[in-house]
CSV table of C-alpha atoms in Angstrom, one decimal:
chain,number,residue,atom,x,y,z
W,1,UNK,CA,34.1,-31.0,-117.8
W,2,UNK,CA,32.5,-32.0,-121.0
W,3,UNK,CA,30.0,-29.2,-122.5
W,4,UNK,CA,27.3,-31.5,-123.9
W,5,UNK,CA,23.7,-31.9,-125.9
W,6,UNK,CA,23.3,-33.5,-129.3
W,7,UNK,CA,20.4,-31.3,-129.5
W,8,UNK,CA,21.8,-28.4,-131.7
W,9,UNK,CA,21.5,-24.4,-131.3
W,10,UNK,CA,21.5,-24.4,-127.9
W,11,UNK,CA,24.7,-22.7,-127.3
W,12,UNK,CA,27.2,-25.5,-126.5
W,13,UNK,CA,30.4,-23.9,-128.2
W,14,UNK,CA,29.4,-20.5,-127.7
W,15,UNK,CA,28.7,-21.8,-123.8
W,16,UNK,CA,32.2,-23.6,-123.8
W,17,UNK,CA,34.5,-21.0,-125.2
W,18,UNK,CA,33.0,-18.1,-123.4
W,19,UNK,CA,33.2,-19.7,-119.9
W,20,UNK,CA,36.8,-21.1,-120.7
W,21,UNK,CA,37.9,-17.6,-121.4
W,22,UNK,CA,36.1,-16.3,-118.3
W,23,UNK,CA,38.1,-18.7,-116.2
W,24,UNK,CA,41.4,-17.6,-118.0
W,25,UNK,CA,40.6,-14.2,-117.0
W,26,UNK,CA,39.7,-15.0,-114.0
W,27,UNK,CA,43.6,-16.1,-113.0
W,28,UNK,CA,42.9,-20.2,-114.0
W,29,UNK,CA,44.8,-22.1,-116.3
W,30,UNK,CA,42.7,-23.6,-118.9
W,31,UNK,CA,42.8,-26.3,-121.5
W,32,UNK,CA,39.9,-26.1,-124.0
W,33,UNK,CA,39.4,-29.3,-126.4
W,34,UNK,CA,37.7,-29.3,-129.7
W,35,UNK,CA,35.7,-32.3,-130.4
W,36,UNK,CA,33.5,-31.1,-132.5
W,37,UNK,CA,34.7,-31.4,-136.5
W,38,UNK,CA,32.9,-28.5,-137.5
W,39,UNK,CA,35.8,-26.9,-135.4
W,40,UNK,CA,33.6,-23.7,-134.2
W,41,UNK,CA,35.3,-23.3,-130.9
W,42,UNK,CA,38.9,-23.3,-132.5
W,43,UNK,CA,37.7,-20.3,-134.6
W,44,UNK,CA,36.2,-19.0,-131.6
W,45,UNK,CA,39.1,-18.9,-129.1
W,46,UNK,CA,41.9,-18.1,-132.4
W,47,UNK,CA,43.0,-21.6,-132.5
W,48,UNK,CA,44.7,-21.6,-136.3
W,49,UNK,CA,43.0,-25.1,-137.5
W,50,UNK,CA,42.4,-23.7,-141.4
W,51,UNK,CA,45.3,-25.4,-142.3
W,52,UNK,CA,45.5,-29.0,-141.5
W,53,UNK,CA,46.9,-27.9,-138.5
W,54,UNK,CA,47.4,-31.2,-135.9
W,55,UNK,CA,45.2,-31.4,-132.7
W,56,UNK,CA,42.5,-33.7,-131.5
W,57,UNK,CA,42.3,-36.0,-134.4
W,58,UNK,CA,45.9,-36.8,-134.3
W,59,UNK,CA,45.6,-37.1,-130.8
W,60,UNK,CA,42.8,-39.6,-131.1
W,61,UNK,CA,44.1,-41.8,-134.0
W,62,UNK,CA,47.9,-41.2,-133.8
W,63,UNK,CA,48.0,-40.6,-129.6
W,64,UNK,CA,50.2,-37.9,-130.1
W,65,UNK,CA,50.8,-36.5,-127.1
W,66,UNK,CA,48.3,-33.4,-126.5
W,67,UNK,CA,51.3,-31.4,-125.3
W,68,UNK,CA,52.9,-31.4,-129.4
W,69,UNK,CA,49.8,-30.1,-130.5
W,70,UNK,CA,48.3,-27.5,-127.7
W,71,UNK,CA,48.1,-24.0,-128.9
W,72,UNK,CA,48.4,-20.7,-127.0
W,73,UNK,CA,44.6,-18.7,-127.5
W,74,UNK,CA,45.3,-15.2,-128.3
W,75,UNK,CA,41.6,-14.6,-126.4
W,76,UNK,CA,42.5,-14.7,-122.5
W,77,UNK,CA,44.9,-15.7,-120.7
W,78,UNK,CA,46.5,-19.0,-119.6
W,79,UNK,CA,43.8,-20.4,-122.3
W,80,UNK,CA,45.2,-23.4,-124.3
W,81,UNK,CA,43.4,-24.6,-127.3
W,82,UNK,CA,43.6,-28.3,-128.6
W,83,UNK,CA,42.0,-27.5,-132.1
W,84,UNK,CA,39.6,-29.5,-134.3
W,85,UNK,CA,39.7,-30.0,-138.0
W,86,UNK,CA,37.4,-31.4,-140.6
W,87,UNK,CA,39.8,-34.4,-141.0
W,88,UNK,CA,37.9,-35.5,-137.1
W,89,UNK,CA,34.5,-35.8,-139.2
W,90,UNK,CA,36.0,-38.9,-140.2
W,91,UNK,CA,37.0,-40.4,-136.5
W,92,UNK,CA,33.7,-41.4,-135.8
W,93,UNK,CA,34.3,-44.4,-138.7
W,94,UNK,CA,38.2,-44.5,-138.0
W,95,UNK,CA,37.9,-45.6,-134.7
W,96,UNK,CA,35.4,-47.9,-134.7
W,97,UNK,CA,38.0,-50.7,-134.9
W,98,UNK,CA,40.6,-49.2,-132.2
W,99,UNK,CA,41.2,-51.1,-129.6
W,100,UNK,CA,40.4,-49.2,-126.6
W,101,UNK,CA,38.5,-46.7,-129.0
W,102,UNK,CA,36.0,-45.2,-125.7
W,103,UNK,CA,39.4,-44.3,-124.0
W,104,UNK,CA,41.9,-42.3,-125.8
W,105,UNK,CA,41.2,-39.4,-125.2
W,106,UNK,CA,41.0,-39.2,-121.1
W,107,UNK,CA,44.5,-40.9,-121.7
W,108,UNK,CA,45.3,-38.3,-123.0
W,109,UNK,CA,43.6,-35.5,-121.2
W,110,UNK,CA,45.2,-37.4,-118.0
W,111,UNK,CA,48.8,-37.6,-119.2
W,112,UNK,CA,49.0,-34.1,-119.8
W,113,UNK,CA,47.2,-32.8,-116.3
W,114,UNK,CA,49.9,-34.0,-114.8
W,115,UNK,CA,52.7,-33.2,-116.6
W,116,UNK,CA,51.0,-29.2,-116.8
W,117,UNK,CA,49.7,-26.7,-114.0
W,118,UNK,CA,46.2,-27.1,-115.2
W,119,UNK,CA,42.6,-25.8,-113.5
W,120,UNK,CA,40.5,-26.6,-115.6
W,121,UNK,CA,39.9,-28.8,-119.0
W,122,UNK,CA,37.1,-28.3,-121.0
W,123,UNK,CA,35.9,-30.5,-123.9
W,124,UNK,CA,33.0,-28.6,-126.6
W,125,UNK,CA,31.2,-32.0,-127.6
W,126,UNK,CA,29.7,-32.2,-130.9
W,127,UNK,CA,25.9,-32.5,-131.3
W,128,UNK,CA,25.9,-36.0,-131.0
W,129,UNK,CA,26.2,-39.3,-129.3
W,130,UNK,CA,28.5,-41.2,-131.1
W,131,UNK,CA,32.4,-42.4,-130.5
W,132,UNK,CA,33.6,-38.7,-130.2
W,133,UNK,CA,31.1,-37.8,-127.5
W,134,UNK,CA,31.9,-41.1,-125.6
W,135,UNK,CA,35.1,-40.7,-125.5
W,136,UNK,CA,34.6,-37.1,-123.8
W,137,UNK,CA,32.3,-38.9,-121.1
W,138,UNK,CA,35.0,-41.3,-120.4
W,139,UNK,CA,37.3,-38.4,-120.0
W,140,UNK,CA,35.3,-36.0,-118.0
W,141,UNK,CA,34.1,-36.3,-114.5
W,142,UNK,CA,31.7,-33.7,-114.9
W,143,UNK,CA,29.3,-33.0,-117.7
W,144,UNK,CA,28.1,-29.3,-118.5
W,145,UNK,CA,24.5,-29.4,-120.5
W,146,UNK,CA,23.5,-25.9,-122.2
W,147,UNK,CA,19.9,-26.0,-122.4
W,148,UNK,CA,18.4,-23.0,-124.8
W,149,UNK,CA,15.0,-21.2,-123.0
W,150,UNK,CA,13.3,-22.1,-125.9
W,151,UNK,CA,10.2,-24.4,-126.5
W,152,UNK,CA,11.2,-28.1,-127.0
W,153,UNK,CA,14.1,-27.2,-124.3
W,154,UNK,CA,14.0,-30.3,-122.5
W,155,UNK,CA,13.5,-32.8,-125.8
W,156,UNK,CA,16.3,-35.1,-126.0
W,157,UNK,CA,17.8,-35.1,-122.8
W,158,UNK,CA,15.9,-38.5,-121.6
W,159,UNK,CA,17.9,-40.2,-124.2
W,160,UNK,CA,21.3,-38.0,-123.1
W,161,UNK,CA,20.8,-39.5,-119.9
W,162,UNK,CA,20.4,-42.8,-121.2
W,163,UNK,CA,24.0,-43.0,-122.5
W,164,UNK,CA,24.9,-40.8,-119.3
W,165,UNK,CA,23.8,-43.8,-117.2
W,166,UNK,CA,25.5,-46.3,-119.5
W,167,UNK,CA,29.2,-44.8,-119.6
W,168,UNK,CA,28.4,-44.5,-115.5
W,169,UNK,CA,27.6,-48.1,-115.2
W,170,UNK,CA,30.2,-49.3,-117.8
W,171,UNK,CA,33.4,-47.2,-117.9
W,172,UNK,CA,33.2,-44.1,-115.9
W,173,UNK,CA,31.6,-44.5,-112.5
W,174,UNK,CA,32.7,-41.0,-111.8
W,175,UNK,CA,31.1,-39.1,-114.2
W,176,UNK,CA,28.3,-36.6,-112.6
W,177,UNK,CA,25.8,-34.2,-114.5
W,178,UNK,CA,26.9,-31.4,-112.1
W,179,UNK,CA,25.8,-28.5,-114.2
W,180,UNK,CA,23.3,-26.9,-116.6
W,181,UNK,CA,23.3,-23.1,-117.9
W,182,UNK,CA,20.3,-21.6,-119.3
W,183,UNK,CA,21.1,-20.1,-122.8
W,184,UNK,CA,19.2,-17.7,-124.7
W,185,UNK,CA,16.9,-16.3,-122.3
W,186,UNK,CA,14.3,-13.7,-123.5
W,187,UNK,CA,12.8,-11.9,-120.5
W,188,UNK,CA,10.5,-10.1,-123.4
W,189,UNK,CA,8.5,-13.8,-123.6
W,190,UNK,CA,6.4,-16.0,-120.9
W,191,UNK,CA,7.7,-19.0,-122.6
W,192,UNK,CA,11.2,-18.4,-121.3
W,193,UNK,CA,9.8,-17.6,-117.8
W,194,UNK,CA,8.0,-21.5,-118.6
W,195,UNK,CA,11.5,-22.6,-119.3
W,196,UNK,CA,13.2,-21.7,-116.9
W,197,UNK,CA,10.7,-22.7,-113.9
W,198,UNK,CA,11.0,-26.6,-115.9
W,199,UNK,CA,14.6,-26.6,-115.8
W,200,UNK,CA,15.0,-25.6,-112.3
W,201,UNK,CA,12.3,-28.2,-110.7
W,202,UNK,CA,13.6,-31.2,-113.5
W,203,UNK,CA,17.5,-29.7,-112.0
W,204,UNK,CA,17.3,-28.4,-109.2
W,205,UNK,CA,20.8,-29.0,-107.8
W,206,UNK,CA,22.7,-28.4,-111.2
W,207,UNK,CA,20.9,-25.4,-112.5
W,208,UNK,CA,23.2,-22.8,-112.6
W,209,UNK,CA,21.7,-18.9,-111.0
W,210,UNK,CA,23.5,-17.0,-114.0
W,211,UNK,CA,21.1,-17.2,-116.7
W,212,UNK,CA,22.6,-16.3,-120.2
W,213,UNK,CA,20.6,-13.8,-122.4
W,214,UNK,CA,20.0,-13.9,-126.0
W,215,UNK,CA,22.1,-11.6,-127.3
W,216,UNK,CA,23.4,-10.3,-131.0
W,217,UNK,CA,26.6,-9.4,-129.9
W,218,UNK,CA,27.1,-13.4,-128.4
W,219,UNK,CA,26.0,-14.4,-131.9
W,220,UNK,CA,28.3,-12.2,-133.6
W,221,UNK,CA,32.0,-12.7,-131.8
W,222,UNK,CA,32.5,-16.3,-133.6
W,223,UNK,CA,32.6,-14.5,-137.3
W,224,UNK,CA,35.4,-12.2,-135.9
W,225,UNK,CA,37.9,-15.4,-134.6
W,226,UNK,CA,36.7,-14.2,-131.0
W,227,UNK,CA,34.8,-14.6,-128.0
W,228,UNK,CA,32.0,-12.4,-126.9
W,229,UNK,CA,34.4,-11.3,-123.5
W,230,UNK,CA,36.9,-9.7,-126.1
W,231,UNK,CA,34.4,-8.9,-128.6
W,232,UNK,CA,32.0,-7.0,-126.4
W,233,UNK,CA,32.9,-7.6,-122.8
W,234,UNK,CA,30.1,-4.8,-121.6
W,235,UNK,CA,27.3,-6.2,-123.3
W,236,UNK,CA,24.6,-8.5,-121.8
W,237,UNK,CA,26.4,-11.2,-123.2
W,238,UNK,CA,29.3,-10.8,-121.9
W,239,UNK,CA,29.2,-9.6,-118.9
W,240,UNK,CA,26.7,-12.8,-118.0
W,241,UNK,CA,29.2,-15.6,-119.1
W,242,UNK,CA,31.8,-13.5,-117.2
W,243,UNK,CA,29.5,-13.9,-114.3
W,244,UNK,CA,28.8,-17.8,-114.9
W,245,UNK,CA,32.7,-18.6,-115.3
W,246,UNK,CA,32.7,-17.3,-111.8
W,247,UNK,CA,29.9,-18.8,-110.0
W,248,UNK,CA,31.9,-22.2,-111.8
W,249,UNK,CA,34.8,-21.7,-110.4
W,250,UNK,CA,32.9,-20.7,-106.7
W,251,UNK,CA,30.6,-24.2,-107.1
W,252,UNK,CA,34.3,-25.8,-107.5
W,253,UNK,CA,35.7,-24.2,-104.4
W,254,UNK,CA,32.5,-25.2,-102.5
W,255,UNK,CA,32.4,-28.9,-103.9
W,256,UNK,CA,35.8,-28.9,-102.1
């Protein structure tokens, strides 16, 4: 599942790393991939990526295998990190004369599902639609959009679907917008209320029922190398990204 929109502050990484630990707490194993160079979920989940340290830009250039590279999250268990370093800020130009460039990374992703007992792989886009972000929707078969209850919420996502629609018709037939979560809800305001009401009748099939607050302590767990479940599991925050991990996993039991 790729956790996508190029439209930024809307709670993509903090959305991708909180529901990835959620599902490692909840008894799944997980795989979480960094694509995003600014490498914000490795810092969230622990991932040590300070240091040069190898992951998905060696695995996209180099096609190291993911398995050399995958590190162990100290943030919930059975949570594997593939981390992201600045060096990946330069993949975008890199790649652009790869052969295959679009598919390297499900190659990847798909060599090491079935060589590893894994639930669930999740892949933080950056906020973008270039070469990095392709290459997640050629790798993901579902695609996960945060969308902030905020005004201009919906502005963007006619062109996300746009490129949606081409990687569908071109390369990944299988790819579905199954999901979107509804970030930064503030039930003080009649504009969230507006929000939400939009996103539901413009989704109404993959609007998730958790909706996640706005919330300090959400905001604050990146700058201490954690999620907001270990940070401050009890607060608003957390316990409502504990709660949408779950109804993910219980929409894939029911898809089944």
């Amino acid at each position: 599942m790729a956790v996508v929109n190029q439209k930024g502050g809307v709670g993509k990484t903090t959305t991708a790393v909180n529901l990835a630990a959620g599902l490692g707490f909840g008894g799944l194993n997980v795989l979480l991939v960094d694509l995003d160079p600014q490498g914000n979920a490795s810092t969230a989940v622990g991932g040590e990526h300070r240091n040069a340290e190898p992951g998905t830009y060696e695995v996209l250039l180099d096609e190291d295998s993911i398995a050399d590279h995958v590190q162990l999250s100290p943030e919930a268990p059975n949570l594997h990190v593939l981390v992201a370093t600045m060096d990946l800020a330069g993949a975008e130009i890199e790649l652009v004369s790869v052969v295959s460039r679009e598919t390297r990374l499900k190659r990847a992703i798909d060599e090491y599902v079935s060589t590893h007992d894994i639930d669930y792989v999740l892949i933080d886009c950056p906020p973008s639609l270039g070469i990095l972000t392709v290459n997640a929707f050629v790798a993901a078969r579902e695609l996960l959009i945060p969308i902030q209850c905020e005004y201009y919420a919906l502005e963007g996502l006619s062109q996300l679907k746009r490129s949606i629609n081409l990687v569908q018709a071109s390369i990944n037939p299988e790819l579905e917008l199954s999901t979107v979560l509804l970030t930064m809800y503030d039930a003080r305001t009649r504009l969230a209320a507006d929000v939400v009401e939009q996103v539901r009748e413009f989704f109404p099939r993959q609007t998730m029922e958790t909706i996640i607050p706005r919330s300090v302590r959400v905001a604050e767990a990146p700058s201490y190398g954690q999620t907001v479940l270990t940070y401050q599991p009890a607060s608003a925050g957390g316990e409502a990204y504990l709660k949408a991990a779950e109804e993910l996993a219980l929409r894939a039991v029911e898809g089944d």
